[in-house]
Amino acid sequence: MERVLVLPGDGIGPEVTQQAVRVLEAAGKRAGIGFECSEALIGGASIDAHGIPLTDDVVEAARTSRAVLLGAVGGPKWDAMPVDTRPEKGLLRIRKELGLYANLRPAAVFPALAQASTLRPEVVDGIDLLVVRELTGGIYFGEPRGRAIVDGRREARNTMVYDEVEIERISRVAFDSARRRRRHVTHVHKANVLDVSQLWIEVVDEVAKGYDDVELQHQLVDSCAMLLLSDPARFDVIVTGNLFGDILSDEAAMLTGSLGMLPSASLGDGGIGLYEPVHGSAPDIAGQDLANPLAAILSVAMLFEHTLDRPDAAAEVRDAVTAVLAAGHRTGDIILEGEKRETIGCVAMGDCVLEKLGA
Ligand code: IPM
Ligand code: MG
């Protein structure tokens, strides 16, 4: 039995994870893997119940699990709260506590959805990239941070800081990933301004020496943002720090047509993986059976691949999703304007995937 901790979170989190769990269990059954899933609170749901976005008990439950399946956190109800007590803090804390420094965010175009991108089909054609985002360091966690009154003025600060060990280990993840792909790494930085980026270039270059078979390019973050729009198919693996990775992974995701399709895996050296859709809690459509569960379902595929070392089961889940899209099933977010198709809801989309899985 593999223990999986399910953290549905807020907004559409519960509905998409519910479909993901159905797929996890069905695909597991076919692969001969049994799961013991338990649920716990994170984010706003935890604030409402316990006053804080993540309790020690939940961190402990995560530590004793093989994997964590997360929905999304946040919503207008908690927007006015200070950063240290907001729902997002729960997500940041669990990433940090479990040492999940490597965030893998693949973005590829499903042929059936090529038209759904806001970019022309010939630009989008062939997009198949992986953002490897450093997840437990940088400006998200650097000290000193916080607010003060200085000379009667409100002031606030955050600190961007990386040491060489943090850069080295995430670089290795990127180069190792590239070896399983098209053997190209783009390191994204702002070395014309930031000392931190200069250190990244040094360390990435040192790591690259051990990967003769992988091509490395250093790219400024502003020009990378531009190239992602003009020539996205040129990218294979993009490696970068926490903040740039947050921004560029949303941009990369949107190229493919919908944020509702993109999964992610957060990994470390401790053996626990956390899997979550890249999209947020979408409070505007929460609880109405309108959400697209495919990003959460594709996160389950990543769980099979990375935590359970079962690429066969991962491929089954991905193939089922591809088949569902090819058959024309669409949630509202991936329907084209003017397209004469019926949209289906979150549960029905889960049903479609289960049916294709033969479950
Ligand atoms: C993400 C999200 C989070 C982040 C937020 C919710 C804290 O945007 O996973 O990309 O910035 O890491
Ligand atoms: Mg983000």
mmCIF file of C-alpha atoms and ligand atoms in Angstrom:
data_model
loop_
_atom_site.group_PDB
_atom_site.id
_atom_site.type_symbol
_atom_site.label_atom_id
_atom_site.label_comp_id
_atom_site.label_asym_id
_atom_site.label_seq_id
_atom_site.Cartn_x
_atom_site.Cartn_y
_atom_site.Cartn_z
ATOM 1 C CA MET A 1 0.000 0.000 0.000
ATOM 2 C CA GLU A 2 1.355 3.420 -0.947
ATOM 3 C CA ARG A 3 0.348 6.217 1.387
ATOM 4 C CA VAL A 4 -0.802 9.380 -0.349
ATOM 5 C CA LEU A 5 -1.769 12.497 1.540
ATOM 6 C CA VAL A 6 -4.416 14.500 -0.281
ATOM 7 C CA LEU A 7 -4.524 18.232 0.451
ATOM 8 C CA PRO A 8 -7.461 19.618 -1.538
ATOM 9 C CA GLY A 9 -7.064 23.193 -0.268
ATOM 10 C CA ASP A 10 -9.357 25.982 -1.437
ATOM 11 C CA GLY A 11 -11.528 27.067 -4.361
ATOM 12 C CA ILE A 12 -11.567 24.478 -7.116
ATOM 13 C CA GLY A 13 -8.855 22.476 -5.274
ATOM 14 C CA PRO A 14 -11.301 19.984 -3.724
ATOM 15 C CA GLU A 15 -13.176 19.241 -6.947
ATOM 16 C CA VAL A 16 -10.101 18.745 -9.128
ATOM 17 C CA THR A 17 -8.290 16.602 -6.551
ATOM 18 C CA GLN A 18 -11.384 14.454 -6.167
ATOM 19 C CA GLN A 19 -11.169 13.541 -9.855
ATOM 20 C CA ALA A 20 -7.397 13.096 -9.589
ATOM 21 C CA VAL A 21 -7.836 10.618 -6.732
ATOM 22 C CA ARG A 22 -10.328 8.590 -8.762
ATOM 23 C CA VAL A 23 -7.786 8.389 -11.581
ATOM 24 C CA LEU A 24 -4.951 7.577 -9.156
ATOM 25 C CA GLU A 25 -6.889 4.650 -7.752
ATOM 26 C CA ALA A 26 -8.077 3.365 -11.112
ATOM 27 C CA ALA A 27 -4.680 3.582 -12.809
ATOM 28 C CA GLY A 28 -3.068 2.120 -9.678
ATOM 29 C CA LYS A 29 -5.381 -0.855 -9.791
ATOM 30 C CA ARG A 30 -4.414 -1.551 -13.386
ATOM 31 C CA ALA A 31 -0.733 -1.248 -12.463
ATOM 32 C CA GLY A 32 -1.079 -3.459 -9.392
ATOM 33 C CA ILE A 33 -0.493 -0.607 -6.932
ATOM 34 C CA GLY A 34 -2.822 -0.069 -3.984
ATOM 35 C CA PHE A 35 -3.164 3.370 -2.421
ATOM 36 C CA GLU A 36 -4.106 4.428 1.061
ATOM 37 C CA CYS A 37 -5.309 8.009 0.644
ATOM 38 C CA SER A 38 -6.000 10.298 3.575
ATOM 39 C CA GLU A 39 -7.172 13.893 3.442
ATOM 40 C CA ALA A 40 -6.054 16.938 5.405
ATOM 41 C CA LEU A 41 -6.421 20.712 5.344
ATOM 42 C CA ILE A 42 -4.137 23.336 3.877
ATOM 43 C CA GLY A 43 -4.496 27.021 3.019
ATOM 44 C CA GLY A 44 -7.680 28.927 3.726
ATOM 45 C CA ALA A 45 -9.506 25.739 4.719
ATOM 46 C CA SER A 46 -6.931 25.218 7.466
ATOM 47 C CA ILE A 47 -7.073 28.876 8.526
ATOM 48 C CA ASP A 48 -10.828 28.559 8.987
ATOM 49 C CA ALA A 49 -10.500 25.373 11.037
ATOM 50 C CA HIS A 50 -7.278 25.986 12.983
ATOM 51 C CA GLY A 51 -6.344 29.645 12.539
ATOM 52 C CA ILE A 52 -3.156 28.805 10.573
ATOM 53 C CA PRO A 53 -2.625 27.706 6.944
ATOM 54 C CA LEU A 54 -0.782 24.474 7.815
ATOM 55 C CA THR A 55 -0.606 22.602 11.114
ATOM 56 C CA ASP A 56 2.323 20.529 12.415
ATOM 57 C CA ASP A 57 0.105 17.437 12.286
ATOM 58 C CA VAL A 58 -0.344 17.833 8.558
ATOM 59 C CA VAL A 59 3.398 18.329 8.032
ATOM 60 C CA GLU A 60 3.940 15.114 10.011
ATOM 61 C CA ALA A 61 1.326 13.242 7.962
ATOM 62 C CA ALA A 62 3.092 14.420 4.795
ATOM 63 C CA ARG A 63 6.456 13.216 6.087
ATOM 64 C CA THR A 64 5.139 9.707 6.582
ATOM 65 C CA SER A 65 3.527 9.576 3.136
ATOM 66 C CA ARG A 66 5.006 8.493 -0.150
ATOM 67 C CA ALA A 67 3.493 11.430 -1.977
ATOM 68 C CA VAL A 68 1.290 14.466 -1.488
ATOM 69 C CA LEU A 69 -1.454 15.367 -3.943
ATOM 70 C CA LEU A 70 -2.402 19.013 -3.616
ATOM 71 C CA GLY A 71 -5.220 21.068 -5.125
ATOM 72 C CA ALA A 72 -4.798 24.822 -4.787
ATOM 73 C CA VAL A 73 -4.752 27.435 -2.035
ATOM 74 C CA GLY A 74 -6.065 30.956 -1.567
ATOM 75 C CA GLY A 75 -9.131 33.034 -2.262
ATOM 76 C CA PRO A 76 -10.691 36.462 -1.726
ATOM 77 C CA LYS A 77 -11.872 35.509 1.757
ATOM 78 C CA TRP A 78 -8.281 35.530 3.026
ATOM 79 C CA ASP A 79 -6.816 38.191 0.697
ATOM 80 C CA ALA A 80 -6.662 40.912 3.293
ATOM 81 C CA MET A 81 -4.498 38.864 5.646
ATOM 82 C CA PRO A 82 -0.800 39.713 6.159
ATOM 83 C CA VAL A 83 1.619 37.555 4.091
ATOM 84 C CA ASP A 84 2.762 35.517 7.054
ATOM 85 C CA THR A 85 -0.669 34.108 7.836
ATOM 86 C CA ARG A 86 -2.157 33.850 4.357
ATOM 87 C CA PRO A 87 -3.181 30.539 2.720
ATOM 88 C CA GLU A 88 -0.137 30.684 0.403
ATOM 89 C CA LYS A 89 2.121 30.423 3.432
ATOM 90 C CA GLY A 90 0.841 26.874 3.966
ATOM 91 C CA LEU A 91 2.035 25.882 0.515
ATOM 92 C CA LEU A 92 5.397 27.582 0.968
ATOM 93 C CA ARG A 93 5.860 25.900 4.341
ATOM 94 C CA ILE A 94 5.100 22.377 3.164
ATOM 95 C CA ARG A 95 7.503 22.776 0.227
ATOM 96 C CA LYS A 96 10.205 23.981 2.602
ATOM 97 C CA GLU A 97 9.567 21.430 5.378
ATOM 98 C CA LEU A 98 9.729 18.525 2.940
ATOM 99 C CA GLY A 99 12.838 19.949 1.227
ATOM 100 C CA LEU A 100 11.145 20.011 -2.177
ATOM 101 C CA TYR A 101 13.656 22.219 -3.941
ATOM 102 C CA ALA A 102 13.025 21.039 -7.494
ATOM 103 C CA ASN A 103 9.792 22.069 -9.149
ATOM 104 C CA LEU A 104 9.209 20.458 -12.535
ATOM 105 C CA ARG A 105 6.627 22.168 -14.726
ATOM 106 C CA PRO A 106 6.300 20.605 -18.165
ATOM 107 C CA ALA A 107 4.425 22.512 -20.851
ATOM 108 C CA ALA A 108 3.583 20.767 -24.082
ATOM 109 C CA VAL A 109 0.849 21.296 -26.618
ATOM 110 C CA PHE A 110 -1.854 18.685 -26.933
ATOM 111 C CA PRO A 111 -2.526 18.498 -30.687
ATOM 112 C CA ALA A 112 -6.286 18.673 -30.081
ATOM 113 C CA LEU A 113 -5.810 21.984 -28.248
ATOM 114 C CA ALA A 114 -3.307 23.744 -30.543
ATOM 115 C CA GLN A 115 -6.065 26.120 -31.635
ATOM 116 C CA ALA A 116 -6.831 27.079 -28.041
ATOM 117 C CA SER A 117 -3.599 29.044 -27.628
ATOM 118 C CA THR A 118 -3.751 32.802 -27.979
ATOM 119 C CA LEU A 119 -0.697 32.503 -30.247
ATOM 120 C CA ARG A 120 -0.855 31.454 -33.895
ATOM 121 C CA PRO A 121 -0.777 27.670 -34.400
ATOM 122 C CA GLU A 122 2.511 27.796 -36.332
ATOM 123 C CA VAL A 123 4.201 29.491 -33.348
ATOM 124 C CA VAL A 124 2.756 27.050 -30.841
ATOM 125 C CA ASP A 125 3.488 23.986 -32.936
ATOM 126 C CA GLY A 126 6.144 21.808 -31.334
ATOM 127 C CA ILE A 127 6.189 23.402 -27.877
ATOM 128 C CA ASP A 128 7.583 20.825 -25.495
ATOM 129 C CA LEU A 129 9.457 22.403 -22.653
ATOM 130 C CA LEU A 130 10.160 21.790 -19.002
ATOM 131 C CA VAL A 131 10.610 24.578 -16.486
ATOM 132 C CA VAL A 132 12.855 23.446 -13.637
ATOM 133 C CA ARG A 133 12.189 26.013 -10.946
ATOM 134 C CA GLU A 134 14.160 26.264 -7.702
ATOM 135 C CA LEU A 135 11.447 26.132 -5.056
ATOM 136 C CA THR A 136 12.809 26.496 -1.535
ATOM 137 C CA GLY A 137 15.174 29.446 -1.780
ATOM 138 C CA GLY A 138 15.681 32.826 -3.354
ATOM 139 C CA ILE A 139 13.582 35.870 -2.646
ATOM 140 C CA TYR A 140 10.642 33.744 -1.460
ATOM 141 C CA PHE A 141 12.512 32.719 1.686
ATOM 142 C CA GLY A 142 15.489 35.094 2.021
ATOM 143 C CA GLU A 143 16.163 37.026 5.224
ATOM 144 C CA PRO A 144 15.928 39.793 6.214
ATOM 145 C CA ARG A 145 12.378 40.369 5.176
ATOM 146 C CA GLY A 146 9.419 42.314 6.438
ATOM 147 C CA ARG A 147 8.128 45.781 7.033
ATOM 148 C CA ALA A 148 9.335 48.676 9.111
ATOM 149 C CA ILE A 149 8.835 52.373 9.626
ATOM 150 C CA VAL A 150 12.039 54.212 8.767
ATOM 151 C CA ASP A 151 12.198 57.993 9.211
ATOM 152 C CA GLY A 152 8.439 58.026 9.425
ATOM 153 C CA ARG A 153 8.036 56.195 6.102
ATOM 154 C CA ARG A 154 6.640 52.715 5.533
ATOM 155 C CA GLU A 155 9.318 50.467 4.138
ATOM 156 C CA ALA A 156 9.346 46.812 3.129
ATOM 157 C CA ARG A 157 12.113 44.457 2.095
ATOM 158 C CA ASN A 158 12.798 40.981 0.776
ATOM 159 C CA THR A 159 16.154 39.414 0.143
ATOM 160 C CA MET A 160 17.235 37.374 -2.850
ATOM 161 C CA VAL A 161 19.882 34.960 -1.668
ATOM 162 C CA TYR A 162 21.245 31.655 -3.008
ATOM 163 C CA ASP A 163 24.256 29.643 -1.956
ATOM 164 C CA GLU A 164 26.228 27.420 -4.304
ATOM 165 C CA VAL A 165 24.791 24.175 -2.955
ATOM 166 C CA GLU A 166 21.236 25.264 -3.722
ATOM 167 C CA ILE A 167 22.247 26.259 -7.259
ATOM 168 C CA GLU A 168 24.254 23.119 -7.864
ATOM 169 C CA ARG A 169 21.539 20.655 -6.888
ATOM 170 C CA ILE A 170 18.819 22.315 -8.982
ATOM 171 C CA SER A 171 21.236 22.519 -11.926
ATOM 172 C CA ARG A 172 21.813 18.777 -11.705
ATOM 173 C CA VAL A 173 18.080 18.160 -11.816
ATOM 174 C CA ALA A 174 17.909 20.286 -14.965
ATOM 175 C CA PHE A 175 20.832 18.565 -16.710
ATOM 176 C CA ASP A 176 19.592 15.097 -15.731
ATOM 177 C CA SER A 177 16.135 15.985 -17.067
ATOM 178 C CA ALA A 178 17.666 17.272 -20.312
ATOM 179 C CA ARG A 179 19.411 13.926 -20.801
ATOM 180 C CA ARG A 180 15.996 12.279 -20.910
ATOM 181 C CA ARG A 181 14.763 14.910 -23.390
ATOM 182 C CA ARG A 182 16.407 16.925 -26.187
ATOM 183 C CA ARG A 183 19.659 17.612 -24.295
ATOM 184 C CA HIS A 184 19.392 21.359 -24.119
ATOM 185 C CA VAL A 185 19.359 23.546 -20.998
ATOM 186 C CA THR A 186 18.577 27.266 -20.913
ATOM 187 C CA HIS A 187 19.621 28.924 -17.672
ATOM 188 C CA VAL A 188 17.546 32.055 -17.082
ATOM 189 C CA HIS A 189 19.075 34.908 -15.094
ATOM 190 C CA LYS A 190 19.459 38.655 -14.656
ATOM 191 C CA ALA A 191 23.235 38.739 -14.402
ATOM 192 C CA ASN A 192 23.506 42.208 -15.940
ATOM 193 C CA VAL A 193 22.054 43.516 -12.662
ATOM 194 C CA LEU A 194 22.042 40.855 -9.935
ATOM 195 C CA ASP A 195 25.035 39.403 -8.050
ATOM 196 C CA VAL A 196 22.886 36.379 -7.319
ATOM 197 C CA SER A 197 22.577 35.682 -11.053
ATOM 198 C CA GLN A 198 26.328 35.980 -11.534
ATOM 199 C CA LEU A 199 26.822 33.231 -8.967
ATOM 200 C CA TRP A 200 24.189 31.123 -10.749
ATOM 201 C CA ILE A 201 26.113 31.442 -14.029
ATOM 202 C CA GLU A 202 29.355 30.373 -12.349
ATOM 203 C CA VAL A 203 27.837 27.346 -10.655
ATOM 204 C CA VAL A 204 25.691 26.251 -13.614
ATOM 205 C CA ASP A 205 28.825 26.386 -15.794
ATOM 206 C CA GLU A 206 30.693 24.205 -13.284
ATOM 207 C CA VAL A 207 27.899 21.632 -13.218
ATOM 208 C CA ALA A 208 27.695 21.702 -17.032
ATOM 209 C CA LYS A 209 31.273 20.391 -17.215
ATOM 210 C CA GLY A 210 29.945 17.020 -16.079
ATOM 211 C CA TYR A 211 27.367 16.970 -18.872
ATOM 212 C CA ASP A 212 29.309 17.183 -22.136
ATOM 213 C CA ASP A 213 26.368 15.742 -24.004
ATOM 214 C CA VAL A 214 23.995 18.551 -22.968
ATOM 215 C CA GLU A 215 24.077 21.966 -24.591
ATOM 216 C CA LEU A 216 23.847 24.960 -22.236
ATOM 217 C CA GLN A 217 22.748 28.481 -22.936
ATOM 218 C CA HIS A 218 22.457 31.410 -20.525
ATOM 219 C CA GLN A 219 19.519 33.697 -21.239
ATOM 220 C CA LEU A 220 18.489 36.969 -19.629
ATOM 221 C CA VAL A 221 15.061 36.711 -18.040
ATOM 222 C CA ASP A 222 13.526 39.642 -19.909
ATOM 223 C CA SER A 223 14.632 38.327 -23.276
ATOM 224 C CA CYS A 224 13.499 34.828 -22.279
ATOM 225 C CA ALA A 225 10.012 36.210 -21.587
ATOM 226 C CA MET A 226 10.059 37.617 -25.110
ATOM 227 C CA LEU A 227 11.404 34.462 -26.776
ATOM 228 C CA LEU A 228 8.731 32.390 -25.069
ATOM 229 C CA LEU A 229 6.207 34.344 -27.096
ATOM 230 C CA SER A 230 8.113 34.602 -30.375
ATOM 231 C CA ASP A 231 9.785 31.189 -30.624
ATOM 232 C CA PRO A 232 8.685 28.918 -27.743
ATOM 233 C CA ALA A 233 9.544 25.671 -29.540
ATOM 234 C CA ARG A 234 13.270 26.468 -29.229
ATOM 235 C CA PHE A 235 13.225 25.680 -25.500
ATOM 236 C CA ASP A 236 13.821 22.262 -24.000
ATOM 237 C CA VAL A 237 14.724 22.561 -20.296
ATOM 238 C CA ILE A 238 14.641 25.974 -18.604
ATOM 239 C CA VAL A 239 16.353 26.190 -15.216
ATOM 240 C CA THR A 240 15.983 29.217 -12.989
ATOM 241 C CA GLY A 241 15.421 30.556 -9.492
ATOM 242 C CA ASN A 242 12.201 30.696 -7.537
ATOM 243 C CA LEU A 243 10.777 34.070 -8.615
ATOM 244 C CA PHE A 244 11.704 33.940 -12.313
ATOM 245 C CA GLY A 245 10.453 30.357 -12.394
ATOM 246 C CA ASP A 246 7.107 31.348 -10.908
ATOM 247 C CA ILE A 247 6.560 33.968 -13.581
ATOM 248 C CA LEU A 248 7.949 32.106 -16.597
ATOM 249 C CA SER A 249 6.105 28.884 -15.785
ATOM 250 C CA ASP A 250 2.750 30.674 -15.950
ATOM 251 C CA GLU A 251 3.777 32.252 -19.236
ATOM 252 C CA ALA A 252 4.930 28.903 -20.624
ATOM 253 C CA ALA A 253 1.719 27.254 -19.464
ATOM 254 C CA MET A 254 -0.512 29.761 -21.196
ATOM 255 C CA LEU A 255 1.275 29.148 -24.509
ATOM 256 C CA THR A 256 -0.307 25.740 -24.567
ATOM 257 C CA GLY A 257 -3.851 27.088 -24.421
ATOM 258 C CA SER A 258 -4.891 26.755 -20.818
ATOM 259 C CA LEU A 259 -3.437 26.848 -17.370
ATOM 260 C CA GLY A 260 -6.047 24.188 -16.655
ATOM 261 C CA MET A 261 -3.906 21.566 -18.383
ATOM 262 C CA LEU A 262 -0.548 21.933 -16.674
ATOM 263 C CA PRO A 263 0.719 19.598 -13.937
ATOM 264 C CA SER A 264 3.737 19.925 -11.677
ATOM 265 C CA ALA A 265 5.970 17.856 -9.461
ATOM 266 C CA SER A 266 8.007 19.124 -6.530
ATOM 267 C CA LEU A 267 10.865 16.854 -5.547
ATOM 268 C CA GLY A 268 13.770 16.806 -3.134
ATOM 269 C CA ASP A 269 16.298 14.349 -1.768
ATOM 270 C CA GLY A 270 13.965 12.999 0.914
ATOM 271 C CA GLY A 271 11.989 10.703 -1.366
ATOM 272 C CA ILE A 272 8.615 12.425 -0.914
ATOM 273 C CA GLY A 273 7.060 14.072 -3.949
ATOM 274 C CA LEU A 274 4.371 16.724 -3.995
ATOM 275 C CA TYR A 275 2.142 16.904 -7.048
ATOM 276 C CA GLU A 276 -0.143 19.782 -7.878
ATOM 277 C CA PRO A 277 -1.715 21.523 -10.845
ATOM 278 C CA VAL A 278 0.021 24.772 -11.829
ATOM 279 C CA HIS A 279 -3.301 26.622 -11.834
ATOM 280 C CA GLY A 280 -4.651 28.398 -8.789
ATOM 281 C CA SER A 281 -7.829 28.093 -6.761
ATOM 282 C CA ALA A 282 -10.063 29.953 -9.307
ATOM 283 C CA PRO A 283 -12.582 31.074 -6.650
ATOM 284 C CA ASP A 284 -14.865 32.556 -9.323
ATOM 285 C CA ILE A 285 -15.819 29.106 -10.605
ATOM 286 C CA ALA A 286 -15.354 27.075 -7.418
ATOM 287 C CA GLY A 287 -18.033 24.620 -6.360
ATOM 288 C CA GLN A 288 -19.955 24.837 -9.644
ATOM 289 C CA ASP A 289 -18.542 21.768 -11.365
ATOM 290 C CA LEU A 290 -16.916 23.986 -14.005
ATOM 291 C CA ALA A 291 -13.232 23.388 -13.268
ATOM 292 C CA ASN A 292 -10.874 21.489 -15.540
ATOM 293 C CA PRO A 293 -9.473 18.511 -13.578
ATOM 294 C CA LEU A 294 -6.918 17.560 -16.254
ATOM 295 C CA ALA A 295 -3.983 19.414 -14.681
ATOM 296 C CA ALA A 296 -4.608 17.562 -11.417
ATOM 297 C CA ILE A 297 -5.036 14.286 -13.317
ATOM 298 C CA LEU A 298 -1.799 14.871 -15.246
ATOM 299 C CA SER A 299 -0.123 15.549 -11.888
ATOM 300 C CA VAL A 300 -1.111 11.989 -10.978
ATOM 301 C CA ALA A 301 0.755 10.833 -14.091
ATOM 302 C CA MET A 302 3.840 12.655 -12.774
ATOM 303 C CA LEU A 303 3.371 10.895 -9.420
ATOM 304 C CA PHE A 304 3.451 7.495 -11.115
ATOM 305 C CA GLU A 305 6.556 8.508 -13.020
ATOM 306 C CA HIS A 306 8.644 10.264 -10.390
ATOM 307 C CA THR A 307 7.620 8.792 -7.035
ATOM 308 C CA LEU A 308 6.626 5.277 -8.033
ATOM 309 C CA ASP A 309 8.986 4.844 -10.985
ATOM 310 C CA ARG A 310 6.119 3.545 -13.109
ATOM 311 C CA PRO A 311 6.409 5.336 -16.462
ATOM 312 C CA ASP A 312 4.027 2.724 -17.885
ATOM 313 C CA ALA A 313 1.192 3.801 -15.586
ATOM 314 C CA ALA A 314 2.077 7.470 -16.184
ATOM 315 C CA ALA A 315 1.805 6.920 -19.940
ATOM 316 C CA GLU A 316 -1.596 5.250 -19.495
ATOM 317 C CA VAL A 317 -2.947 8.296 -17.695
ATOM 318 C CA ARG A 318 -1.471 10.707 -20.269
ATOM 319 C CA ASP A 319 -2.763 8.621 -23.161
ATOM 320 C CA ALA A 320 -6.219 8.573 -21.604
ATOM 321 C CA VAL A 321 -6.178 12.396 -21.364
ATOM 322 C CA THR A 322 -4.982 12.711 -24.982
ATOM 323 C CA ALA A 323 -7.744 10.373 -26.110
ATOM 324 C CA VAL A 324 -10.416 12.276 -24.185
ATOM 325 C CA LEU A 325 -9.333 15.522 -25.862
ATOM 326 C CA ALA A 326 -9.110 13.895 -29.279
ATOM 327 C CA ALA A 327 -12.662 12.637 -28.780
ATOM 328 C CA GLY A 328 -13.694 16.277 -28.398
ATOM 329 C CA HIS A 329 -14.532 16.506 -24.698
ATOM 330 C CA ARG A 330 -13.908 19.979 -23.304
ATOM 331 C CA THR A 331 -14.334 21.903 -20.087
ATOM 332 C CA GLY A 332 -15.132 25.608 -20.468
ATOM 333 C CA ASP A 333 -11.509 26.809 -20.237
ATOM 334 C CA ILE A 334 -10.357 24.840 -23.296
ATOM 335 C CA ILE A 335 -13.262 25.559 -25.572
ATOM 336 C CA LEU A 336 -12.671 27.956 -28.444
ATOM 337 C CA GLU A 337 -14.719 31.035 -28.945
ATOM 338 C CA GLY A 338 -17.467 30.292 -31.408
ATOM 339 C CA GLU A 339 -16.841 26.560 -31.238
ATOM 340 C CA LYS A 340 -20.056 24.586 -31.408
ATOM 341 C CA ARG A 341 -19.327 22.036 -28.786
ATOM 342 C CA GLU A 342 -20.971 21.149 -25.568
ATOM 343 C CA THR A 343 -18.855 21.851 -22.518
ATOM 344 C CA ILE A 344 -18.729 19.275 -19.786
ATOM 345 C CA GLY A 345 -18.122 19.689 -16.070
ATOM 346 C CA CYS A 346 -15.321 18.622 -13.762
ATOM 347 C CA VAL A 347 -16.927 15.322 -12.741
ATOM 348 C CA ALA A 348 -17.889 14.396 -16.301
ATOM 349 C CA MET A 349 -14.320 15.082 -17.427
ATOM 350 C CA GLY A 350 -13.112 12.732 -14.684
ATOM 351 C CA ASP A 351 -15.623 10.144 -15.905
ATOM 352 C CA CYS A 352 -14.280 10.457 -19.473
ATOM 353 C CA VAL A 353 -10.701 9.861 -18.357
ATOM 354 C CA LEU A 354 -11.743 6.856 -16.250
ATOM 355 C CA GLU A 355 -13.615 5.419 -19.186
ATOM 356 C CA LYS A 356 -10.597 5.747 -21.478
ATOM 357 C CA LEU A 357 -8.520 4.079 -18.765
ATOM 358 C CA GLY A 358 -10.888 1.166 -18.970
ATOM 359 C CA ALA A 359 -11.840 1.621 -15.328
HETATM 360 C C1 IPM B 1 2.827 28.661 -7.753
HETATM 361 C C2 IPM B 1 2.030 29.689 -7.010
HETATM 362 C C3 IPM B 1 2.642 29.877 -5.631
HETATM 363 C C4 IPM B 1 4.074 30.346 -5.815
HETATM 364 C C5 IPM B 1 1.879 30.822 -4.700
HETATM 365 C C6 IPM B 1 0.429 30.377 -4.538
HETATM 366 C C7 IPM B 1 2.543 30.959 -3.364
HETATM 367 O O1 IPM B 1 1.972 30.880 -7.730
HETATM 368 O O2 IPM B 1 2.894 27.516 -7.290
HETATM 369 O O3 IPM B 1 3.380 29.000 -8.800
HETATM 370 O O4 IPM B 1 4.315 31.539 -6.030
HETATM 371 O O5 IPM B 1 4.972 29.507 -5.759
HETATM 372 MG MG MG B 2 2.798 30.753 -9.662
#
